[in-house]
Short mmCIF file of N, CA and C in Angstrom, two decimals:
data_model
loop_
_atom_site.label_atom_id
_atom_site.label_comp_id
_atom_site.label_asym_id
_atom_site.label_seq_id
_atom_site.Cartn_x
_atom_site.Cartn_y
_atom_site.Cartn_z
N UNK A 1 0.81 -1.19 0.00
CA UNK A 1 0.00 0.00 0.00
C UNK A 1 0.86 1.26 0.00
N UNK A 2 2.17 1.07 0.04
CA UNK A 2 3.17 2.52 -0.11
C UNK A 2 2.52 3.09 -1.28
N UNK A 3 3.03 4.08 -1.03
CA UNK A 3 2.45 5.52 -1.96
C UNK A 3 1.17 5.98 -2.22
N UNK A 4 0.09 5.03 -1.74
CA UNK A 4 -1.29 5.49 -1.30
C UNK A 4 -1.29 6.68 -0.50
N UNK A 5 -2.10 7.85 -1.11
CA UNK A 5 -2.30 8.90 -0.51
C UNK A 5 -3.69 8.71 0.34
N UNK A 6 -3.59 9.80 0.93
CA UNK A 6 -4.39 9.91 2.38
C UNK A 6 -6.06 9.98 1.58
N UNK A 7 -6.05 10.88 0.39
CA UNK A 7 -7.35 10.87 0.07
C UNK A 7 -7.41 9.24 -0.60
N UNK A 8 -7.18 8.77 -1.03
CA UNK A 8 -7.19 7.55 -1.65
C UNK A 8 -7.42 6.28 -0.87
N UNK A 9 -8.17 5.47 -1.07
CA UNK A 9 -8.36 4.19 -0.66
C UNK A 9 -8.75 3.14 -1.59
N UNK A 10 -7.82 1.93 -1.55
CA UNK A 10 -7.83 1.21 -2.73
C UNK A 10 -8.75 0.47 -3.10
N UNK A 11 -9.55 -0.16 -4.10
CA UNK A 11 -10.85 -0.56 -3.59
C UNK A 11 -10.64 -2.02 -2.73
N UNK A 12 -9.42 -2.52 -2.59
CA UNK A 12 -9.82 -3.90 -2.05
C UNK A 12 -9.80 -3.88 -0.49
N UNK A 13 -10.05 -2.65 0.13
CA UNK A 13 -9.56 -2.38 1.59
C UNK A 13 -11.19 -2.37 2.39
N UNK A 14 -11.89 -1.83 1.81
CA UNK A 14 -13.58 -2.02 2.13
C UNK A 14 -14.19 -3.42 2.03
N UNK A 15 -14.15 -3.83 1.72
CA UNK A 15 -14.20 -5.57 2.03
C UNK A 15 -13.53 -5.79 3.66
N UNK A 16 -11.91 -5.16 3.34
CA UNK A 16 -11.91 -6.15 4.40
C UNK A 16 -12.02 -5.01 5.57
N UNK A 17 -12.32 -4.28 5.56
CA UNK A 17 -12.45 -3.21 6.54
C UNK A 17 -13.93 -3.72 7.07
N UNK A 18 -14.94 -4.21 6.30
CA UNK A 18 -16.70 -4.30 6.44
C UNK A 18 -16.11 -5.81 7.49
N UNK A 19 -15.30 -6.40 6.94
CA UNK A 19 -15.04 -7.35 7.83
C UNK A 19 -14.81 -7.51 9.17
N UNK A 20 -13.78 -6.27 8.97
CA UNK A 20 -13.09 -6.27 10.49
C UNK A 20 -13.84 -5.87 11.31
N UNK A 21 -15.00 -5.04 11.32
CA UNK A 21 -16.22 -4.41 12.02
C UNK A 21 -16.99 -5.30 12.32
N UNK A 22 -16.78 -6.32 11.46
CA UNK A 22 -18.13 -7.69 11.55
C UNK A 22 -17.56 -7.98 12.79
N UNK A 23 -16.05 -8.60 12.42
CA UNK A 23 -15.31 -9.51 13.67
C UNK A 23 -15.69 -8.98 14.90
N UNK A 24 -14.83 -7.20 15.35
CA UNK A 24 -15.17 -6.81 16.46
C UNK A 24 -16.18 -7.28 16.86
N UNK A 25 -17.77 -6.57 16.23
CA UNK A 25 -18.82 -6.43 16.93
C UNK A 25 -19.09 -8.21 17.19
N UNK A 26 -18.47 -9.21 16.64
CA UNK A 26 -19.25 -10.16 16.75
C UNK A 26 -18.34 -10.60 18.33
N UNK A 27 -17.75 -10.17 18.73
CA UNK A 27 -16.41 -10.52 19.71
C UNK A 27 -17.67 -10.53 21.10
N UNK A 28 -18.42 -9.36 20.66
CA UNK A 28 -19.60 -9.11 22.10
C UNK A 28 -20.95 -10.31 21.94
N UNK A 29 -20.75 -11.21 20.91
CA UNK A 29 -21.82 -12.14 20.87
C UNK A 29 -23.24 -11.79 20.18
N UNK A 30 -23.79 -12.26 20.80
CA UNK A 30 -25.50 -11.74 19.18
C UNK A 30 -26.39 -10.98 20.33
N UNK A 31 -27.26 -10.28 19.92
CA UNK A 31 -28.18 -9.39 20.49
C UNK A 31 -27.58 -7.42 21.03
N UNK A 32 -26.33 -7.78 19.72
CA UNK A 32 -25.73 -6.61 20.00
C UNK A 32 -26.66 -4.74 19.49
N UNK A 33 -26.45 -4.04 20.36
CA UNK A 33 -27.05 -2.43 20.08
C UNK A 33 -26.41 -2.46 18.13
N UNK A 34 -27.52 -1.51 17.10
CA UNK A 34 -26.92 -1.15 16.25
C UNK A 34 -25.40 -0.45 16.55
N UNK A 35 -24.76 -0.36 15.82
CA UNK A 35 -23.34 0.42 16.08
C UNK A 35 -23.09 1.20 15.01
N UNK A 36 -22.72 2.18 14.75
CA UNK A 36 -21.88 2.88 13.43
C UNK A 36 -20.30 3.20 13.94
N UNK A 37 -19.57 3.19 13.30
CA UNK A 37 -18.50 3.22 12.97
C UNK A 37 -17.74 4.19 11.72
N UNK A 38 -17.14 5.47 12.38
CA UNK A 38 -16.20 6.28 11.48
C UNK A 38 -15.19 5.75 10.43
N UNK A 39 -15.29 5.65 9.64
CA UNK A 39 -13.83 4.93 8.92
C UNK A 39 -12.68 6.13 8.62
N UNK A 40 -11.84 5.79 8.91
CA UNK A 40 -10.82 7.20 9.00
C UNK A 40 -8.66 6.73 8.85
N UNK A 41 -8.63 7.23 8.14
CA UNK A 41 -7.25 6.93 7.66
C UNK A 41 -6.20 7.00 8.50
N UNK A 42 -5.74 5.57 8.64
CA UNK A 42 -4.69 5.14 10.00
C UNK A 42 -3.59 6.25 9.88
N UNK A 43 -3.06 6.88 8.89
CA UNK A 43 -2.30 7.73 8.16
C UNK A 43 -2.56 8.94 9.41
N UNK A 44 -3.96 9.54 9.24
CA UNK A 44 -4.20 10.59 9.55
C UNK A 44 -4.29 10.47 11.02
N UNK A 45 -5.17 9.36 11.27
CA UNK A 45 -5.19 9.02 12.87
C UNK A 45 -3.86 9.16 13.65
N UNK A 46 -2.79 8.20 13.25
CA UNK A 46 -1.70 8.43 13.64
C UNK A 46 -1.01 9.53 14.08
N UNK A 47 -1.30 10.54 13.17
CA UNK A 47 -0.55 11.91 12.88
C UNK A 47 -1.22 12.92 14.33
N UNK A 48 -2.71 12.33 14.81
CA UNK A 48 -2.99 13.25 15.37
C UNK A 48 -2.89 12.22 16.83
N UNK A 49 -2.65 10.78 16.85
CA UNK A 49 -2.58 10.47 18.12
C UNK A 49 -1.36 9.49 17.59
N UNK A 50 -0.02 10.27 18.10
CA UNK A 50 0.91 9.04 17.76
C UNK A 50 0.85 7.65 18.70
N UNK A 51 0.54 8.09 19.63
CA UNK A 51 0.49 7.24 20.93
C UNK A 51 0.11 5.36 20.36
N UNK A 52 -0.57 5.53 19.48
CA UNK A 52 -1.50 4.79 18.93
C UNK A 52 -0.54 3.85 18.17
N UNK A 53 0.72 4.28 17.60
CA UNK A 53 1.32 4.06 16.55
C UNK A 53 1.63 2.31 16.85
N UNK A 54 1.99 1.73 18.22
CA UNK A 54 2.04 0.03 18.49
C UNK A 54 1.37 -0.71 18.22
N UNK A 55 -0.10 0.06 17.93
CA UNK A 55 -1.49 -0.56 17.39
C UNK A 55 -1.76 -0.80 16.13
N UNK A 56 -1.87 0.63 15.66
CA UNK A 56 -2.07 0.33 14.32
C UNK A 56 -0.54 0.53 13.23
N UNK A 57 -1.10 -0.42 12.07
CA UNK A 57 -0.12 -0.05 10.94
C UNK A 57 -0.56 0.20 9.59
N UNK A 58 -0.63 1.71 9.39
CA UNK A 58 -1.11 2.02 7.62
C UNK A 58 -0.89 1.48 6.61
N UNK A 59 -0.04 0.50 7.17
CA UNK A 59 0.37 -0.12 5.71
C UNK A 59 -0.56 -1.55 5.30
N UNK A 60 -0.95 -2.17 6.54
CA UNK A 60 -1.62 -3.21 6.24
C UNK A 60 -3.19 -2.52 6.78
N UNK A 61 -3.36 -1.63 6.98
CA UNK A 61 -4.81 -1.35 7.44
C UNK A 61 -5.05 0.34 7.24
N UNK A 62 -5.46 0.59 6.02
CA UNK A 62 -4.98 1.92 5.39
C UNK A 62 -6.49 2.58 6.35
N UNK A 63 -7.25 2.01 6.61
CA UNK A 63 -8.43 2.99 7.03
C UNK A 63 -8.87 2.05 8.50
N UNK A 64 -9.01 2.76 9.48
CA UNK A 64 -9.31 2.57 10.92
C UNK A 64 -10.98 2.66 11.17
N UNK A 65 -11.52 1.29 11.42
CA UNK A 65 -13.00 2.08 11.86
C UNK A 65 -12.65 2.58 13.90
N UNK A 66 -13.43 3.40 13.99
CA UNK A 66 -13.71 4.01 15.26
C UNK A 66 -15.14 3.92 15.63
N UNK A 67 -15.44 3.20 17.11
CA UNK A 67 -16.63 2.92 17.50
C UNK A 67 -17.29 4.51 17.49
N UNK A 68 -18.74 4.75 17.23
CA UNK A 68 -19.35 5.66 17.81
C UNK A 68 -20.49 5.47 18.68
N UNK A 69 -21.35 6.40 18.76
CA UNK A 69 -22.14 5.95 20.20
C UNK A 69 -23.57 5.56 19.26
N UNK A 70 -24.01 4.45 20.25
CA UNK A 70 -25.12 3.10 19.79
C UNK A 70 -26.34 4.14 18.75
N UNK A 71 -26.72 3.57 18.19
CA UNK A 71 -28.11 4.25 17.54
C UNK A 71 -29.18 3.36 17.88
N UNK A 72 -30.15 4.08 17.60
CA UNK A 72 -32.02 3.42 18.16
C UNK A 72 -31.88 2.50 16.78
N UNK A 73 -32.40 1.42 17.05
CA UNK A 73 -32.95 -0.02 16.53
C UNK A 73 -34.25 0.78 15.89
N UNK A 74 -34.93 1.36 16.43
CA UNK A 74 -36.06 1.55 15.86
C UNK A 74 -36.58 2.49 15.00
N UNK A 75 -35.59 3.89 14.64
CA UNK A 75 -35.89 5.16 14.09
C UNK A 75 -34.25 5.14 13.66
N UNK A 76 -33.60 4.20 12.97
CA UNK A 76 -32.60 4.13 12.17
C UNK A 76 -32.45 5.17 11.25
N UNK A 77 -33.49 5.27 10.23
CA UNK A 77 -33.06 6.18 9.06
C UNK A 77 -33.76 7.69 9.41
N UNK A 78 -34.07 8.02 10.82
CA UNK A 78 -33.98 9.11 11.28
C UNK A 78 -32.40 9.64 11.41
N UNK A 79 -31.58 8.82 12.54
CA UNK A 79 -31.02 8.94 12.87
C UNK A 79 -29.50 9.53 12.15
N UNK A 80 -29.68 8.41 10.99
CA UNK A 80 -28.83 8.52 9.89
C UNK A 80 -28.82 9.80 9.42
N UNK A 81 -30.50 9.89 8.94
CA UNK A 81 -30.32 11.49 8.48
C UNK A 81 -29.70 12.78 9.21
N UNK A 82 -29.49 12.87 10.50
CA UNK A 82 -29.09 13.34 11.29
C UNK A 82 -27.43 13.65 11.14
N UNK A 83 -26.77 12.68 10.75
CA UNK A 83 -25.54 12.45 10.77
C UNK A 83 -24.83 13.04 9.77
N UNK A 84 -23.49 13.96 10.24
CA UNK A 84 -22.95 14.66 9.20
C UNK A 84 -21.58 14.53 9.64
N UNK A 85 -21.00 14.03 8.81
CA UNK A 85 -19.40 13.47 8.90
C UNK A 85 -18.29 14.76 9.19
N UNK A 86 -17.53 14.65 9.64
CA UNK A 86 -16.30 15.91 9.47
C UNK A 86 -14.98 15.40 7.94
N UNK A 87 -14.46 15.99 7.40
CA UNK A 87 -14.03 15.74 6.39
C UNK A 87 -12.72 14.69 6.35
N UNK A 88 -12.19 14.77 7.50
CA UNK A 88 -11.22 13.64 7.92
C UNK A 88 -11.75 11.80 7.66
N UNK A 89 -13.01 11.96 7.96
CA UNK A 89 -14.02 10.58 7.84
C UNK A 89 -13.78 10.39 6.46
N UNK A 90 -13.45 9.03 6.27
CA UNK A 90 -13.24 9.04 4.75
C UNK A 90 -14.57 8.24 4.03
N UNK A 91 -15.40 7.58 5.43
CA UNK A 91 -16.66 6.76 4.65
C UNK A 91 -17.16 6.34 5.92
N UNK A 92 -17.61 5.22 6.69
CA UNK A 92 -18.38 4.83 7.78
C UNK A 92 -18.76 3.36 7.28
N UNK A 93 -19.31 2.65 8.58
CA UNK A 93 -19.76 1.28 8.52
C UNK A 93 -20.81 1.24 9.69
N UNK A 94 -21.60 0.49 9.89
CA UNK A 94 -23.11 0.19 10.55
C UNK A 94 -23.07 -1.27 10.67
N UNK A 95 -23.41 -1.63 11.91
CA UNK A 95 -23.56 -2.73 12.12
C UNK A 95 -24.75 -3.04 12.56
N UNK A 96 -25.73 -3.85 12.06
CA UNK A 96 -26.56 -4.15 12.77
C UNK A 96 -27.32 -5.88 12.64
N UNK A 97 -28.58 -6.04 13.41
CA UNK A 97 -28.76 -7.20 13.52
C UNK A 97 -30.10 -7.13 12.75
N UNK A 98 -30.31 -8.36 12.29
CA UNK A 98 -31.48 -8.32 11.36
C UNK A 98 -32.42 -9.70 11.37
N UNK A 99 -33.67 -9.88 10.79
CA UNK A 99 -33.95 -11.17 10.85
C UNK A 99 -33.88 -11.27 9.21
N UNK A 100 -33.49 -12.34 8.57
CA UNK A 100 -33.28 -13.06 7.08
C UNK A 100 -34.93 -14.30 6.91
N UNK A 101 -35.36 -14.02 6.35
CA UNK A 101 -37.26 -14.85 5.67
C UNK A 101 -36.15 -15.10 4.35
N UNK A 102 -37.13 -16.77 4.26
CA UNK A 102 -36.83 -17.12 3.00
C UNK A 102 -37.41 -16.38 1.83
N UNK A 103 -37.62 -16.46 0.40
CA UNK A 103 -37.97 -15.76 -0.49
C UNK A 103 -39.35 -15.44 -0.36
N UNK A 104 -39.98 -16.87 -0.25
CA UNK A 104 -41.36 -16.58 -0.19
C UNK A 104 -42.47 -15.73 1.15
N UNK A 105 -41.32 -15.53 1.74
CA UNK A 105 -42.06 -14.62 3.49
C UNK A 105 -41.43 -13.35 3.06
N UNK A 106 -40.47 -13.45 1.91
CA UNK A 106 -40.42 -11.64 1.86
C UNK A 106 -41.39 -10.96 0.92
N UNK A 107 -41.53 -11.99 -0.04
CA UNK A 107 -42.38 -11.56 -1.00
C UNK A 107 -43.98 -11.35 -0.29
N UNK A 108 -44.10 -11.86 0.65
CA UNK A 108 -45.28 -11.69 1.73
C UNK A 108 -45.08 -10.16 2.17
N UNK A 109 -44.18 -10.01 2.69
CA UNK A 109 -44.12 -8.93 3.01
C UNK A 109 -43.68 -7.39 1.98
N UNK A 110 -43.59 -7.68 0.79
CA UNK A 110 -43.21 -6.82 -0.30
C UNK A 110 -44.60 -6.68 -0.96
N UNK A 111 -45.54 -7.32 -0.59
CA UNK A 111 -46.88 -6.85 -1.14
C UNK A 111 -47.29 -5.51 -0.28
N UNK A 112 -46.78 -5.60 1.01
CA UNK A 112 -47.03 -4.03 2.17
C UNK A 112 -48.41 -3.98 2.30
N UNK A 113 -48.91 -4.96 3.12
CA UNK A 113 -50.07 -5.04 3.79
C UNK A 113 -50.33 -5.00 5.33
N UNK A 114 -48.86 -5.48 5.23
CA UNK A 114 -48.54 -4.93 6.59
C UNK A 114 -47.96 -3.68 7.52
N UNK A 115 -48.32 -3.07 8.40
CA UNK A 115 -47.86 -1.78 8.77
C UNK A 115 -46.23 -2.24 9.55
N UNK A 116 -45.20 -1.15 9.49
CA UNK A 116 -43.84 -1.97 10.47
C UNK A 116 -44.17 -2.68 11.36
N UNK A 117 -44.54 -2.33 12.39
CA UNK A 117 -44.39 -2.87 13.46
C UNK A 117 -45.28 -4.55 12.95
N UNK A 118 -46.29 -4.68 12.90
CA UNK A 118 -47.23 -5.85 11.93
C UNK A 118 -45.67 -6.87 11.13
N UNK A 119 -44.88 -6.16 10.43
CA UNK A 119 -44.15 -6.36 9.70
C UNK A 119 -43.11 -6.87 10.55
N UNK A 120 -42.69 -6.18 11.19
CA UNK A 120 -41.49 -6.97 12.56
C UNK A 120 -41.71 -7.98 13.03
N UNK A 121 -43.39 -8.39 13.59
CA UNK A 121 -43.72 -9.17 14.48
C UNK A 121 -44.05 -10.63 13.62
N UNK A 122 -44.14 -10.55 11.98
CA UNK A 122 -44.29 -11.54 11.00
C UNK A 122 -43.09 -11.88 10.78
N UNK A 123 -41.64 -11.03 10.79
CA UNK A 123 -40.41 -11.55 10.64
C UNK A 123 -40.05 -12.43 11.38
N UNK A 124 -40.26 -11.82 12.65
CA UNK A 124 -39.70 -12.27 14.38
C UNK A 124 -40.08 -14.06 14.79
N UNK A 125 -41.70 -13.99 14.50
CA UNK A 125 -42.12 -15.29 14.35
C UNK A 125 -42.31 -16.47 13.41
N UNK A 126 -41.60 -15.80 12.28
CA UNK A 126 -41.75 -16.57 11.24
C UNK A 126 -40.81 -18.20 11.38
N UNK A 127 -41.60 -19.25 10.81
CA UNK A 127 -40.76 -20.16 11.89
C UNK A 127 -39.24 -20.66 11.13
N UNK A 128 -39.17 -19.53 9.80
CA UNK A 128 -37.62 -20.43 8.84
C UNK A 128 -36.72 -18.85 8.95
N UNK A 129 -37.25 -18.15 10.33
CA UNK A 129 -36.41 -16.92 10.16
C UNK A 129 -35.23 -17.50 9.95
N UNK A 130 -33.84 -16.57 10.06
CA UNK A 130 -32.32 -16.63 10.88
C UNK A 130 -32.22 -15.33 11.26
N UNK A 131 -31.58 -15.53 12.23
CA UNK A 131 -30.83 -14.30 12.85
C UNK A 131 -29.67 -13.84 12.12
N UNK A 132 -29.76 -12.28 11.85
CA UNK A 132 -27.88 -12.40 11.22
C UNK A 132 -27.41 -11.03 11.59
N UNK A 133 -25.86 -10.81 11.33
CA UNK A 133 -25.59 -9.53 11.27
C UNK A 133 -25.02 -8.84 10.30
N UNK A 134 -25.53 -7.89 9.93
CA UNK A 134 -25.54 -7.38 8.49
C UNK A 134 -24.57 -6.16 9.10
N UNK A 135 -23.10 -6.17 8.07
CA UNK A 135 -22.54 -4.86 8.35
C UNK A 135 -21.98 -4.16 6.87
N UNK A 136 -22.70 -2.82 6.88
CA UNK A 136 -22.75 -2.38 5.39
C UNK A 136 -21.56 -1.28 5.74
N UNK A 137 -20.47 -0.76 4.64
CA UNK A 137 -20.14 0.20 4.72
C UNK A 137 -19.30 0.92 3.74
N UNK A 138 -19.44 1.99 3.40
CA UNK A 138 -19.10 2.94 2.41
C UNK A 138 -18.44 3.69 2.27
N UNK A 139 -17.84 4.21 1.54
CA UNK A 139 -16.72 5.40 1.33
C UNK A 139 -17.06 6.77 0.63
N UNK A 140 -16.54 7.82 0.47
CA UNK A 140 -16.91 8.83 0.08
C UNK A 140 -17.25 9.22 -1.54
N UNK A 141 -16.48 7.98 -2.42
CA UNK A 141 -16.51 7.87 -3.28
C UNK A 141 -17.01 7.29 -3.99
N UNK A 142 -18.58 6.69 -3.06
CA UNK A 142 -19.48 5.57 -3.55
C UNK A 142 -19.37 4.87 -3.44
N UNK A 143 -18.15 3.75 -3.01
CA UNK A 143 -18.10 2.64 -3.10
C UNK A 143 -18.74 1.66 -1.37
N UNK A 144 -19.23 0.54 -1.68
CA UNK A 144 -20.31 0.20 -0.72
C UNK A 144 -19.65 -1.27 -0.46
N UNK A 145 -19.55 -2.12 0.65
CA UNK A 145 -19.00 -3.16 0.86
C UNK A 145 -19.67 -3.89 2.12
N UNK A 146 -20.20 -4.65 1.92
CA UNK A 146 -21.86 -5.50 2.78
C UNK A 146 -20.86 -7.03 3.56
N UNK A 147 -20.65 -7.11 4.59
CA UNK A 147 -21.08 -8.87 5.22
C UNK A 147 -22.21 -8.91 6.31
N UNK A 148 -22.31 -10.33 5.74
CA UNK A 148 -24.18 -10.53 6.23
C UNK A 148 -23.15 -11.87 7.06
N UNK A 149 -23.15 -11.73 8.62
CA UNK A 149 -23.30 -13.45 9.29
C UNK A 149 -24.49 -13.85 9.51
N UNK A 150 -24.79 -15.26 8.75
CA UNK A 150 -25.90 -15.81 9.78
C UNK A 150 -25.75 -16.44 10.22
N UNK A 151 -26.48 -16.25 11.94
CA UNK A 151 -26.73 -17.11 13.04
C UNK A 151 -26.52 -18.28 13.01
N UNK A 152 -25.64 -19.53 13.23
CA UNK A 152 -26.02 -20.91 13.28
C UNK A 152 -26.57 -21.23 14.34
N UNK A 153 -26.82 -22.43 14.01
CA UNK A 153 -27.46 -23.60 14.94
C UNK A 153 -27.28 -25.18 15.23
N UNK A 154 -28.23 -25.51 16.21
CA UNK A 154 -27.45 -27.18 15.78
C UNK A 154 -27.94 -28.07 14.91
N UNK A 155 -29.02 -27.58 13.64
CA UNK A 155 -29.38 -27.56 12.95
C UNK A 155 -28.57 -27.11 11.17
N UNK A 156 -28.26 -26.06 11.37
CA UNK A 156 -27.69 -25.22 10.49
C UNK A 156 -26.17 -24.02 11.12
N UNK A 157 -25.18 -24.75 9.82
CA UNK A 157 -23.50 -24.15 10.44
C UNK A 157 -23.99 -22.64 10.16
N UNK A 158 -23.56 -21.90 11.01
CA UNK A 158 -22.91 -20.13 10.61
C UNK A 158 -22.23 -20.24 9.05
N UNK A 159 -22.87 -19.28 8.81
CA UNK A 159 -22.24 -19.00 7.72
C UNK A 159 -22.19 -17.32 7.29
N UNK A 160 -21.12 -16.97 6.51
CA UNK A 160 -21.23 -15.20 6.25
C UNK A 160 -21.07 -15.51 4.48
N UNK A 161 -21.65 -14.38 4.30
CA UNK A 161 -21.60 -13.65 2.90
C UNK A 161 -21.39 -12.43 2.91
N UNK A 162 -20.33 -12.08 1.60
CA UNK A 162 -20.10 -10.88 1.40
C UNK A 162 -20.18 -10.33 0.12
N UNK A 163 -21.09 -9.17 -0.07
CA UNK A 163 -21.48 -8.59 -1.23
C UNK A 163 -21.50 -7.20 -1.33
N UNK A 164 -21.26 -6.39 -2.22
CA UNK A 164 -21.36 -4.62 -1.87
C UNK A 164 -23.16 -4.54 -2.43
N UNK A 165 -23.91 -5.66 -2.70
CA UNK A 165 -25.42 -5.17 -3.31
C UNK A 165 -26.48 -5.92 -2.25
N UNK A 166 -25.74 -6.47 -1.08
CA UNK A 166 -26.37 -6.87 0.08
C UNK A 166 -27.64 -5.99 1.14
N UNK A 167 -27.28 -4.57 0.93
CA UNK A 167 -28.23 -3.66 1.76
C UNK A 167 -27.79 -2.79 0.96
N UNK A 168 -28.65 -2.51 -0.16
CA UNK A 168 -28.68 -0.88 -0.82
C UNK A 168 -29.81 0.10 -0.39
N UNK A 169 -30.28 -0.17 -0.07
CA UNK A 169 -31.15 1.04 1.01
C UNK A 169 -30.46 1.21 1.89
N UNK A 170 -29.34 0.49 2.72
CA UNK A 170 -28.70 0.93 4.15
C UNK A 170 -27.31 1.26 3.29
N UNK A 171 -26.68 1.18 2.37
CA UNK A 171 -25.35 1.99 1.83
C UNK A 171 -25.77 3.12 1.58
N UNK A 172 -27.28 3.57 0.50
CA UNK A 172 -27.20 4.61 0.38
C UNK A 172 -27.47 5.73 1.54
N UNK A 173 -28.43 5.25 2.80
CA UNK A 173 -28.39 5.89 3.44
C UNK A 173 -27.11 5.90 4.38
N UNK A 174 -26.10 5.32 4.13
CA UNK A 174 -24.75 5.85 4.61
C UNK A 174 -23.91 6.95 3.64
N UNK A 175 -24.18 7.14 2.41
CA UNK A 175 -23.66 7.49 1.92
C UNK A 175 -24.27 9.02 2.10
N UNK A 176 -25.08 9.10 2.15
CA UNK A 176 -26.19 10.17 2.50
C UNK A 176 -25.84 10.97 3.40
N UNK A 177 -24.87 10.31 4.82
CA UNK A 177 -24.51 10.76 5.81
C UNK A 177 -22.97 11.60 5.58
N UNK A 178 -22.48 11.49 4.53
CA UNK A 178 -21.20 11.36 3.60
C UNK A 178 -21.25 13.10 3.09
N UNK A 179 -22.24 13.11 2.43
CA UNK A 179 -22.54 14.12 1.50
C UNK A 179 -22.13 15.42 2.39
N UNK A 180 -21.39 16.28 1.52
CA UNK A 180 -21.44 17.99 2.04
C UNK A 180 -22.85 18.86 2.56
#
């Protein structure tokens, strides 16, 4: 990663950056608070807290997420809208927990007969839910990078997927948070 400048981030670093946010948050176990997370250039971080420098290294981890404080589960894309980055932030990541319906219980619910809350309580009980944790996150320059864990059981192994077209309603409203 030498000669990467500070505005620059390469695209293969958001993958594993969406990752490393997965790992943390998964370190606290399942039933975790939504979380967002600053993404911010180890480069720059450094410069303003050397102290730090035993920890991190820019060279293998060009962008640092930084915990921020929990958001409401329930008025999410309020909240989001709310949010306005300082220019040092080079993009952000969100962690949160979700329930996964097979095709045919979403398409139940993509007809919108149901009101949210109606809609939560059909996810929640549905009996082929999974539990998972979906962590989406984006950069300033559009680019969007999604892992989804789901929950195992003694039924069914854990398993994760990773896609940047996994939550495009939750990238763009990160990206949203991005904007001047």
């Amino acid at each position: 990663m030498a000669g990467v400048s500070a505005s620059e981030t390469p695209p293969v670093v958001l993958p594993a950056v969406a990752r490393e946010v997965e790992e943390f948050v998964s370190t606290g176990g399942w039933n975790q608070p939504t979380q967002l997370f600053a993404l911010v250039p180890t480069s720059e971080l450094l410069a303003q807290q050397p102290e730090l420098a035993g920890q991190l290294d820019p060279e293998s981890s060009p962008l640092t997420p930084i915990a921020q404080d929990s958001l409401p589960d329930s008025e999410l894309d309020r909240a989001l809208a709310g949010i306005v980055w300082p220019d040092v932030v080079r993009g952000c990541a969100l962690a949160q927990e979700i329930v996964v319906l097979p095709p045919d219980a979403e398409a139940q619910l993509a007809e919108g007969e149901l009101d949210d809350e109606a809609a939560r309580r059909f996810a929640a009980e549905h009996p082929q839910r999974r539990e998972a944790r979906l962590v989406a996150a984006v950069l300033r320059d559009g680019s969007a990078a999604c892992v989804l864990r789901l929950r195992g059981s003694t039924e069914v192994p854990e398993e994760v997927v990773a896609h940047p077209e996994l939550a495009p309603n939750l990238t763009r409203a990160l990206l949203e948070t991005l904007q001047p």
